[in-house]
Coordinates of C-alpha atoms and ligand atoms in Angstrom, one line a residue:
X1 CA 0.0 0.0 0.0
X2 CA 1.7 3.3 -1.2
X3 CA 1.0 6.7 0.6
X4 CA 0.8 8.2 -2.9
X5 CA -2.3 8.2 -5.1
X6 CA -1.5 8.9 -9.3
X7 CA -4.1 10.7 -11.0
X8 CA -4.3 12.8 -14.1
X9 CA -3.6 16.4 -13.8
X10 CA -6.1 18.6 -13.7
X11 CA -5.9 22.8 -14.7
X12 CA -5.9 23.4 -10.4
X13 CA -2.6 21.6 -9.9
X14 CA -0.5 24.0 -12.2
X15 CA 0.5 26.0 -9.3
X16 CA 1.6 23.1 -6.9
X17 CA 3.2 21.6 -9.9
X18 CA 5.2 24.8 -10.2
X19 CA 6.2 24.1 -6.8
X20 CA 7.5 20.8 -6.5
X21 CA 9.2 21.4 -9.8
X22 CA 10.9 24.2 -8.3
X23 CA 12.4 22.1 -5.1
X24 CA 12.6 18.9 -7.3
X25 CA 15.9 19.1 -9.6
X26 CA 19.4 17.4 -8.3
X27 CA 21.5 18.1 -11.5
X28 CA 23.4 21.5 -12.0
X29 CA 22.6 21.2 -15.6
X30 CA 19.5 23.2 -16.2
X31 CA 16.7 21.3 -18.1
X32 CA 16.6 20.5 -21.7
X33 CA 13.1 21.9 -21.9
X34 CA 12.4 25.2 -19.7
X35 CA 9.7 25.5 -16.7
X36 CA 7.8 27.3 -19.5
X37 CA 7.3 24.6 -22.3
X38 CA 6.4 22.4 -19.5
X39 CA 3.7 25.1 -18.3
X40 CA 2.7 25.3 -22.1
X41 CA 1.9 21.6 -22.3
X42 CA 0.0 21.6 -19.2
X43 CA -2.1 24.8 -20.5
X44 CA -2.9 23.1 -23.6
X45 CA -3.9 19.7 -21.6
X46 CA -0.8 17.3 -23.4
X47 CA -0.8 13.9 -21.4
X48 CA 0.1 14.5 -17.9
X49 CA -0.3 13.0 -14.1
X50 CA 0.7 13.9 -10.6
X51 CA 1.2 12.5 -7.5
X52 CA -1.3 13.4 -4.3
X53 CA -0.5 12.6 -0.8
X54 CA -2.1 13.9 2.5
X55 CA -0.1 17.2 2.2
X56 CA -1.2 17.6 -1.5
X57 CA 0.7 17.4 -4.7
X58 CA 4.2 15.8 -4.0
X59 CA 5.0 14.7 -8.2
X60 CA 4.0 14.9 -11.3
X61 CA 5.1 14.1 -14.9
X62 CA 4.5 16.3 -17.5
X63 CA 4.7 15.2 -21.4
X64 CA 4.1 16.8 -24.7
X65 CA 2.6 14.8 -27.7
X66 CA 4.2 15.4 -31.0
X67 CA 2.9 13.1 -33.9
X68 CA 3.4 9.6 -32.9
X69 CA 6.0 10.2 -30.6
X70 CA 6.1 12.3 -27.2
X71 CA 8.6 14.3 -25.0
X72 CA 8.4 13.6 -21.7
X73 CA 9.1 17.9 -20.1
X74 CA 9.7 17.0 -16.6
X75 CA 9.6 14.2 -14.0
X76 CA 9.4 16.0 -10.8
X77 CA 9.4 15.0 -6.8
X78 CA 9.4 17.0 -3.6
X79 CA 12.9 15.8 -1.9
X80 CA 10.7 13.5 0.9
X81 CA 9.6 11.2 -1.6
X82 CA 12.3 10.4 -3.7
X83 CA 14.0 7.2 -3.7
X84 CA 10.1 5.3 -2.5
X85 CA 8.9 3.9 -6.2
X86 CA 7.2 7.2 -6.9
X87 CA 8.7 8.2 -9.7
X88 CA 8.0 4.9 -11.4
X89 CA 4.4 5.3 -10.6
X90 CA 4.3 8.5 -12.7
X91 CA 6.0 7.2 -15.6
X92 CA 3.9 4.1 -15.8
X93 CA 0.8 6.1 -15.7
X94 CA 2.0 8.8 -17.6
X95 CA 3.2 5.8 -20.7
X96 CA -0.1 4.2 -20.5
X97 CA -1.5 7.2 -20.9
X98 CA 0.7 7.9 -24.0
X99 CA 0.7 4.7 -25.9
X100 CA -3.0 4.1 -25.0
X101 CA -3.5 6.9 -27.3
X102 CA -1.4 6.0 -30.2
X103 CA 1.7 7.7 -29.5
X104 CA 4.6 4.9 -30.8
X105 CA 7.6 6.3 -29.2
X106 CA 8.5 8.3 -25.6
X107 CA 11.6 10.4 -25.2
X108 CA 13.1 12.1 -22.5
X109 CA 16.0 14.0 -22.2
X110 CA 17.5 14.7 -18.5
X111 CA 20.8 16.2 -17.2
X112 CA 23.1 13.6 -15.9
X113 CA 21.8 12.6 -12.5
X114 CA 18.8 14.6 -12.5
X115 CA 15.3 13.2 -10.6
X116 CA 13.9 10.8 -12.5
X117 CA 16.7 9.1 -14.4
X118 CA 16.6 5.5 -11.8
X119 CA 12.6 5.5 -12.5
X120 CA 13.1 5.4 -16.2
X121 CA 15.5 3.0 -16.4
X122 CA 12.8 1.2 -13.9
X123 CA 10.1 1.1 -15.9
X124 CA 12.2 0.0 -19.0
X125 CA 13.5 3.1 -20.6
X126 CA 16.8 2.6 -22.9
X127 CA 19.5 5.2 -22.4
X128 CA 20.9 6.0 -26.0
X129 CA 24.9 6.6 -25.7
X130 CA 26.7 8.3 -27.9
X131 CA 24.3 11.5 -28.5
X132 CA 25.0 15.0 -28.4
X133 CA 22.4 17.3 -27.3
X134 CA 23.0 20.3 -30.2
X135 CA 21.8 24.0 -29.1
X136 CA 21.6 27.0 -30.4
X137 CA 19.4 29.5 -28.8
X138 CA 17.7 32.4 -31.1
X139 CA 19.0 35.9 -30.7
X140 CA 15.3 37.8 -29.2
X141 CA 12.6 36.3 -27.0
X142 CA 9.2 36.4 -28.5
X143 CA 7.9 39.7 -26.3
X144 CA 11.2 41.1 -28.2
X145 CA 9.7 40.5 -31.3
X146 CA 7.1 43.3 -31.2
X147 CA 9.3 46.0 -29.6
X148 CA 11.5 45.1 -32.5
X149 CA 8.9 45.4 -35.4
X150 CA 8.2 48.6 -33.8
X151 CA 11.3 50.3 -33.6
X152 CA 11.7 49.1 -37.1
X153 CA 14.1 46.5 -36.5
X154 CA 15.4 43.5 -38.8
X155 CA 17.0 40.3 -38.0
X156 CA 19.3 40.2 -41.0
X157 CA 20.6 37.1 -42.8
X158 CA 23.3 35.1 -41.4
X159 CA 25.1 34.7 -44.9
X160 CA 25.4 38.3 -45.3
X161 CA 29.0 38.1 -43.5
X162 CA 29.9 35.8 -46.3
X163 CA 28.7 38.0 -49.1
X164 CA 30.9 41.0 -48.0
X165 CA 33.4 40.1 -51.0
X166 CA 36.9 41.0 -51.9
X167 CA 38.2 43.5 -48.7
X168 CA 39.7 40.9 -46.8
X169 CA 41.7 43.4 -44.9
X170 CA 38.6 44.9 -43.5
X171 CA 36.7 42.2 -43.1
X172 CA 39.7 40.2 -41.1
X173 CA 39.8 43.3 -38.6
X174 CA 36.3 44.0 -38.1
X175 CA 36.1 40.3 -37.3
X176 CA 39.0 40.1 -34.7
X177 CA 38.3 43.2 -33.3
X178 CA 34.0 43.6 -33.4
X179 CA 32.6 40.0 -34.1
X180 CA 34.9 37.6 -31.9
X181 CA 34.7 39.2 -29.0
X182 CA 31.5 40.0 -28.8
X183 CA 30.1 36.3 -29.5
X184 CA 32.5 34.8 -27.3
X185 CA 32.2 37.4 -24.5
X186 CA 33.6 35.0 -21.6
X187 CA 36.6 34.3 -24.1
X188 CA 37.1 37.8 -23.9
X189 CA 36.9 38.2 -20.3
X190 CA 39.6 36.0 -19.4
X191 CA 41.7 37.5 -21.7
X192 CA 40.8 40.9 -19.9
X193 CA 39.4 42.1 -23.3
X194 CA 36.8 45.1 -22.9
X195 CA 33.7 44.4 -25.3
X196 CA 33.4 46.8 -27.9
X197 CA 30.8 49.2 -27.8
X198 CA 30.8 51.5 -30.3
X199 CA 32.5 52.0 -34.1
X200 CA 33.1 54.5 -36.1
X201 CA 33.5 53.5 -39.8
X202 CA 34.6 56.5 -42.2
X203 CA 35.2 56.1 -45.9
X204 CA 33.9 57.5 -49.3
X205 CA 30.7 56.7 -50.3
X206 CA 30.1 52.8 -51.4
X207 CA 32.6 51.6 -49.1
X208 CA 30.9 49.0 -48.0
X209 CA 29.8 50.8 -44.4
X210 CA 26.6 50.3 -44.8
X211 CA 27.4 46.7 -45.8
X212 CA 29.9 45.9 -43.4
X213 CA 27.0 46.9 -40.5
X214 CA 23.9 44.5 -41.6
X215 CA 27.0 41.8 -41.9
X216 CA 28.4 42.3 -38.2
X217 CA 24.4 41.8 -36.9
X218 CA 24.1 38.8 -39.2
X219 CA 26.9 37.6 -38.2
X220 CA 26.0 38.1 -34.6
X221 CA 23.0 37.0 -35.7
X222 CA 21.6 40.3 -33.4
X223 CA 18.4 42.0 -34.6
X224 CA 19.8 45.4 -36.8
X225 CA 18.3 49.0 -36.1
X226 CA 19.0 51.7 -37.9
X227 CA 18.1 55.3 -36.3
X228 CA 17.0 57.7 -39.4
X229 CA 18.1 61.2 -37.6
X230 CA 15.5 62.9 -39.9
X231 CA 12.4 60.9 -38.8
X232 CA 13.4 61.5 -35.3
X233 CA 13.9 65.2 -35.5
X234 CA 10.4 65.7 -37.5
X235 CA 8.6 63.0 -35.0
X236 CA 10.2 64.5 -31.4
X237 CA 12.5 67.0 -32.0
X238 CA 15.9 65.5 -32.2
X239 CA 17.3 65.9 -29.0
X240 CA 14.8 64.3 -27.4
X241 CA 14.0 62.0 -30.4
X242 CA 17.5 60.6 -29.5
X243 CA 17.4 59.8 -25.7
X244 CA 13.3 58.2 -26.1
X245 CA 14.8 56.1 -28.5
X246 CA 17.9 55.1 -27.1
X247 CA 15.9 54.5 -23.8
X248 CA 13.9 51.8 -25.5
X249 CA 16.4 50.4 -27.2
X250 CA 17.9 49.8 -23.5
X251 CA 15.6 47.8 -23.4
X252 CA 16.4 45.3 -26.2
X253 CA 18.6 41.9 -25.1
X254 CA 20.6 42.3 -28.1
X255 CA 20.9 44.9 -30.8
X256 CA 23.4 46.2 -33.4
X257 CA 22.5 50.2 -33.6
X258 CA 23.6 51.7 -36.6
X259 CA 23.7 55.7 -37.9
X260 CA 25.2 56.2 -41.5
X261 CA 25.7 60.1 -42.3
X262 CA 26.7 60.2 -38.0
X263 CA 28.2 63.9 -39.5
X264 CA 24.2 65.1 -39.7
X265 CA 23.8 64.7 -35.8
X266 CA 27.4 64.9 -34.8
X267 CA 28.7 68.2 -36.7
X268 CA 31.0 70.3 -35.7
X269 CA 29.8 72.4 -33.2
X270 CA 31.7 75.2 -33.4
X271 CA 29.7 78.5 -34.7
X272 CA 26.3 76.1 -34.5
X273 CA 23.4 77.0 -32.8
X274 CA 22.1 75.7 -29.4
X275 CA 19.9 73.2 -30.7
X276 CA 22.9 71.2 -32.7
X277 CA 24.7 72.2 -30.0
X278 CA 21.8 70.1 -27.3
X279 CA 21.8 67.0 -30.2
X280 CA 25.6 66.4 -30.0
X281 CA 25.5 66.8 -26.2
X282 CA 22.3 64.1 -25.9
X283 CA 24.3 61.9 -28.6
X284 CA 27.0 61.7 -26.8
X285 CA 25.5 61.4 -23.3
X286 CA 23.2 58.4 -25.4
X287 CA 26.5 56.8 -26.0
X288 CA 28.0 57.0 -22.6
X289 CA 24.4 55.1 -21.5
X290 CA 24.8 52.5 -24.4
X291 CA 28.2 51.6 -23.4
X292 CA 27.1 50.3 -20.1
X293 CA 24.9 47.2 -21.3
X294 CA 25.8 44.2 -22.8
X295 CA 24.8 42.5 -25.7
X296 CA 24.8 45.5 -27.9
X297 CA 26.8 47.8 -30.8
X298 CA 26.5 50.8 -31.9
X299 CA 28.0 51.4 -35.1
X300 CA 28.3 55.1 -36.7
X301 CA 29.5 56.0 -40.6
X302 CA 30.7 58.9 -42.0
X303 CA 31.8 59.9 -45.2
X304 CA 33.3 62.7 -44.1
X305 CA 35.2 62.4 -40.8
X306 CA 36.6 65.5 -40.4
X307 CA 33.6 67.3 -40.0
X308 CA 32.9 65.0 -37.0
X309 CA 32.8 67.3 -33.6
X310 CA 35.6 66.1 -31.8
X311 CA 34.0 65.8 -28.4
X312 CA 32.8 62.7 -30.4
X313 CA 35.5 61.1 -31.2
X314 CA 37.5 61.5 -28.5
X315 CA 38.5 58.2 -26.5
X316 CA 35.6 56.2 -24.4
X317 CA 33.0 57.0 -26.4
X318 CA 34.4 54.6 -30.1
X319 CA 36.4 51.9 -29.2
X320 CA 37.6 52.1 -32.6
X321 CA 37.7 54.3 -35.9
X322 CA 37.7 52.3 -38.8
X323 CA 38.6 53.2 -42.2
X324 CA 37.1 51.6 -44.9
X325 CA 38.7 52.8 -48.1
X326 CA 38.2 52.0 -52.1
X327 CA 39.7 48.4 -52.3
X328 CA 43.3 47.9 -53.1
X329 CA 44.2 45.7 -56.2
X330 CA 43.9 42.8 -54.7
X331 CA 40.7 43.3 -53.1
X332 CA 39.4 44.4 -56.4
X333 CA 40.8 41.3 -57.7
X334 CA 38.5 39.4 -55.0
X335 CA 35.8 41.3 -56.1
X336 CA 35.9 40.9 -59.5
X337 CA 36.4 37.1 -58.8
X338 CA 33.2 36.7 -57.2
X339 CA 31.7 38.8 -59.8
X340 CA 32.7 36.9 -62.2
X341 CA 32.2 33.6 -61.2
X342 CA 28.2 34.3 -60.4
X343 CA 28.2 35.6 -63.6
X344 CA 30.0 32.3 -65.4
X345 CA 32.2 34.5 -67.3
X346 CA 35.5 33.9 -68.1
X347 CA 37.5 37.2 -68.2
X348 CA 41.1 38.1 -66.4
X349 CA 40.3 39.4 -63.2
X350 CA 43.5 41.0 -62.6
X351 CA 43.0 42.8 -65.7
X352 CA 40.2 44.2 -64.8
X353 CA 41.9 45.1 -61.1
X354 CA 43.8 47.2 -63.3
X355 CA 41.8 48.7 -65.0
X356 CA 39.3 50.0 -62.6
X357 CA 41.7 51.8 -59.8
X358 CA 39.6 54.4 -57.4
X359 CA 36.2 51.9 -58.3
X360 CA 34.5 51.3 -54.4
X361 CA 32.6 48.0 -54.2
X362 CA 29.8 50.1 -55.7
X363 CA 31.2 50.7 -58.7
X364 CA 32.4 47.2 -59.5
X365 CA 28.9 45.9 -58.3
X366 CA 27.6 48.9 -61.0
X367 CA 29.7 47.2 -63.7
X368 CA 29.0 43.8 -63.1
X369 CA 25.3 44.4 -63.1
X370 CA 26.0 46.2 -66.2
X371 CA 27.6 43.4 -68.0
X372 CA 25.7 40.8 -67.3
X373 CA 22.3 42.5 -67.5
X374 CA 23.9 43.1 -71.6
X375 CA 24.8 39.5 -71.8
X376 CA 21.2 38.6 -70.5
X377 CA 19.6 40.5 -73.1
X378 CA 22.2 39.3 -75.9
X379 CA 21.5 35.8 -74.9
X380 CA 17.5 36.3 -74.7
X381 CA 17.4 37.7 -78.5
X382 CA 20.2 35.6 -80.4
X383 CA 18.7 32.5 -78.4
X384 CA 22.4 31.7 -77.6
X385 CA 24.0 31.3 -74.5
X386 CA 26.5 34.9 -74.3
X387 CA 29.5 34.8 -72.3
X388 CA 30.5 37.9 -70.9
X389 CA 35.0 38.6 -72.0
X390 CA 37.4 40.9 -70.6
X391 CA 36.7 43.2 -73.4
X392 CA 32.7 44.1 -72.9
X393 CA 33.8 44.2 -68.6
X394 CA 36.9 46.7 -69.6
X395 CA 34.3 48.8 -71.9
X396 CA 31.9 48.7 -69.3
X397 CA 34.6 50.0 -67.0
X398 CA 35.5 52.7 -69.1
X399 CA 32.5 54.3 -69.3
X400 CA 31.9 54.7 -65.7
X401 CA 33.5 57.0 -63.4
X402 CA 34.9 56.2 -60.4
X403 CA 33.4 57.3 -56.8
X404 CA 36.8 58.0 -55.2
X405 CA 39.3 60.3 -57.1
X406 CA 43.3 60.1 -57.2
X407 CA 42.2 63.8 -54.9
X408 CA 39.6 61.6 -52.7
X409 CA 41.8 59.0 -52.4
X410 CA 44.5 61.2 -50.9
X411 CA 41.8 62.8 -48.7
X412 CA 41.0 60.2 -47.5
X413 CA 44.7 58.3 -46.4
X414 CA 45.5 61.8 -45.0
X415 CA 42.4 61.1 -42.7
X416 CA 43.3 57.5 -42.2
X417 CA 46.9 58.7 -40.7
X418 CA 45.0 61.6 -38.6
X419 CA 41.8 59.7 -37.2
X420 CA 42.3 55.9 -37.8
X421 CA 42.3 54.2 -34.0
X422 CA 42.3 50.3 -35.7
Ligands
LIG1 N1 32.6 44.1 -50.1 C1 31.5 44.1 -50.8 N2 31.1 43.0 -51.6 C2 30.1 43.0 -52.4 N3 29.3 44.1 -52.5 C3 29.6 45.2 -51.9 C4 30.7 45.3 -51.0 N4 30.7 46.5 -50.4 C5 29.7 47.2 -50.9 N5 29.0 46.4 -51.8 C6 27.8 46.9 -52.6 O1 28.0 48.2 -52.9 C7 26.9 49.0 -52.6 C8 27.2 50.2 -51.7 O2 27.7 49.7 -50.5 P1 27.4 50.4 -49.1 O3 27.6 49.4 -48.1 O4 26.0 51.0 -49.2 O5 28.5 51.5 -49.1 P2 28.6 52.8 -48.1 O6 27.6 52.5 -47.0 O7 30.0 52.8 -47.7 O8 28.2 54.0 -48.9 C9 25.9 48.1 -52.1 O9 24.9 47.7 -53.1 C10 26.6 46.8 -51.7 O10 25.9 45.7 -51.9
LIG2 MG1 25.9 53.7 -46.6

């Protein structure tokens, strides 16, 4: 005769079952499934029973049906009654239950040593050897989700990192400097490495700044926000556009800010008024708050960074001031490779380095589209295949002009040597 009776759960139990679950666990691992998809199944009324003695609920085993086959969530006892049978009562209710209603296979997965484990090997469970539980937990929680829509956030793609072609340079530093440490934050730690909180990029226009930001949150695989200046200034006034919205952003688990044309909000101050004068100050005060939560970057770009005031780029505020210039000839080389090889052509990429000195990403993405939109066309009214040469990208080349100037292009290594903090 048991001191225990079994019964099915029933919606009044939920609370003690919260209970007994809470004193139950003797692992250190937390569970596979969290207190909340078990508290899920037992909404939605999945298979489950608990355990009743004089003082009330002392067990209970929670499962959730999933096509023929079923999880068991938890397996749970308050510390007096473990080690009596009760555990095997649960499951062999809780089976019955399960298989009675067509339900072919039972799983459960349980930290070593947790409650539960001796009363399924009891009642006949297998443990399979050799597994590995894999993991990978999604950047935002679902109440996230709708802050984020509202703010006018994006989760960006993974595989943008990968499509940042050709400036290996760049792309080998922002990763060392921005991405490692930031996804491996304990790493970091023990190395005594401060997170980084806040980039500037600088560069003439189609850089890649833009670029380089949605691939550091996709890479992170952090939700991206981009602040449009304008739109605050017209909704709030800017100053205090800035500070509401970098308040809820505090908020947010995980977020990569970013500001392109920073110079709008962050001019020079001298000879301004009082009101650019109050954006600056709440920018930078915004910054100093940013920089005190994990889990986030803000990342600012400039085509001009010598108009920057230079309260704002003084150090504590950017951990670092990136340049990102027109790709050398080797990273135009890259560039045209991957150009070419989506486009199946065969043409000399080096020659075509050569050819287009002082052409940004931009421009090269301009000319590949170029080509191979002519090539398209050829092919779709001769009815055969056309194969983009060396010739038609070199023509193509030629009749565009470069963003970034032999002038630019000193401009902008003169502001490299002054401003760079790599
Ligand atoms: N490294 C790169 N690989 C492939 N495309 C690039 C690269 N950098 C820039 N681009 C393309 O060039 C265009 C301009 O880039 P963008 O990031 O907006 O430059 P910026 O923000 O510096 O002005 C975009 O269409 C982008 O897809
Ligand atoms: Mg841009």
């Amino acid at each position: 005769m048991t001191e225990w009776r079994v019964r099915d759960y029933s919606q009044d139990d939920l609370e003690a079952v919260i209970r007994v679950d809470a004193e139950s666990s003797t692992a250190e691992e937390p569970p596979l499934f969290p207190l909340s998809d078990a508290v899920a199944a037992l909404q939605a009324l999945h298979p489950a029973v608990v355990a009743t003695a004089d003082e009330g609920v002392v067990g209970a085993a929670v499962s959730r049906v999933e096509g023929d086959r079923a999880w068991i969530l938890r397996i749970c006892m308050a510390p007096a009654w473990r080690q009596r049978g009760l555990g095997s009562d649960l499951i062999t209710a809780l089976e019955h239950r399960l298989f009675a209603s067509g339900v072919r296979a039972v799983h459960a997965v349980l930290p070593k040593g947790e409650t539960g484990a001796a009363a399924l090997y009891n009642c006949g469970f297998g443990a399979r050897s050799g597994m590995v539980v894999f993991e990978k937990r999604g950047p935002v929680t679902p109440q996230e989700i709708g802050m984020l829509s509202s703010l006018g956030a994006e989760l960006p793609h993974g595989g943008l990192w990968q499509k940042v072609a050709g400036m290996h340079r760049e792309k080998q530093l922002i990763e060392r400097r921005l991405v490692l440490p930031l996804a491996h934050p304990e790493l970091a730690a023990q190395h005594g490495v401060e997170l980084p909180r806040a980039v500037m990029l600088f560069g003439p226009p189609g850089t890649g700044k833009s670029t380089f930001a949605h691939a550091i949150a996709g890479r992170l695989g952090w939700p991206f926000l981009e602040l449009f200046p304008a739109r605050l200034a017209a909704e709030y006034g800017l100053a205090s556009g800035l500070s509401r919205r970098f308040d809820e952003i505090a908020q947010l688990d995980h977020v990569l800010v970013f500001i392109d044309e920073v110079e709008e909000v962050a001019g020079e101050r001298s000879g301004a008024d009082a009101t650019a004068v109050g954006v600056v100050n709440e920018l930078l005060k915004a910054i100093v708050r940013f920089r005190t939560q994990d889990g986030r970057l803000l990342v600012c770009a400039t085509n001009n960074v010598t108009t920057l005031d230079p309260a704002f780029l003084r150090h504590g505020r950017f951990d670092y001031v990136l340049p990102l210039g027109p790709p050398d000839h080797s990273a135009r080389t890259a560039l045209w490779k991957s150009y070419l090889t989506r486009a199946g052509a065969r043409a000399d990429s080096a020659a075509l380095s050569s050819a287009s000195e002082g052409f940004t990403p931009a421009d090269i993405a301009h000319v590949a589209r170029t080509v191979s939109q002519a090539q398209f066309e050829r092919t779709f009214d001769t009815g055969t295949q056309a194969l983009a040469t060396t010739d038609d990208y070199l023509a193509t080349i030629r009749d565009t002009q470069p963003t970034v100037s032999g002038a630019m292009a000193q401009e902008f290594a003169d502001q490299t040597e002054k401003f760079a903090r790599i």
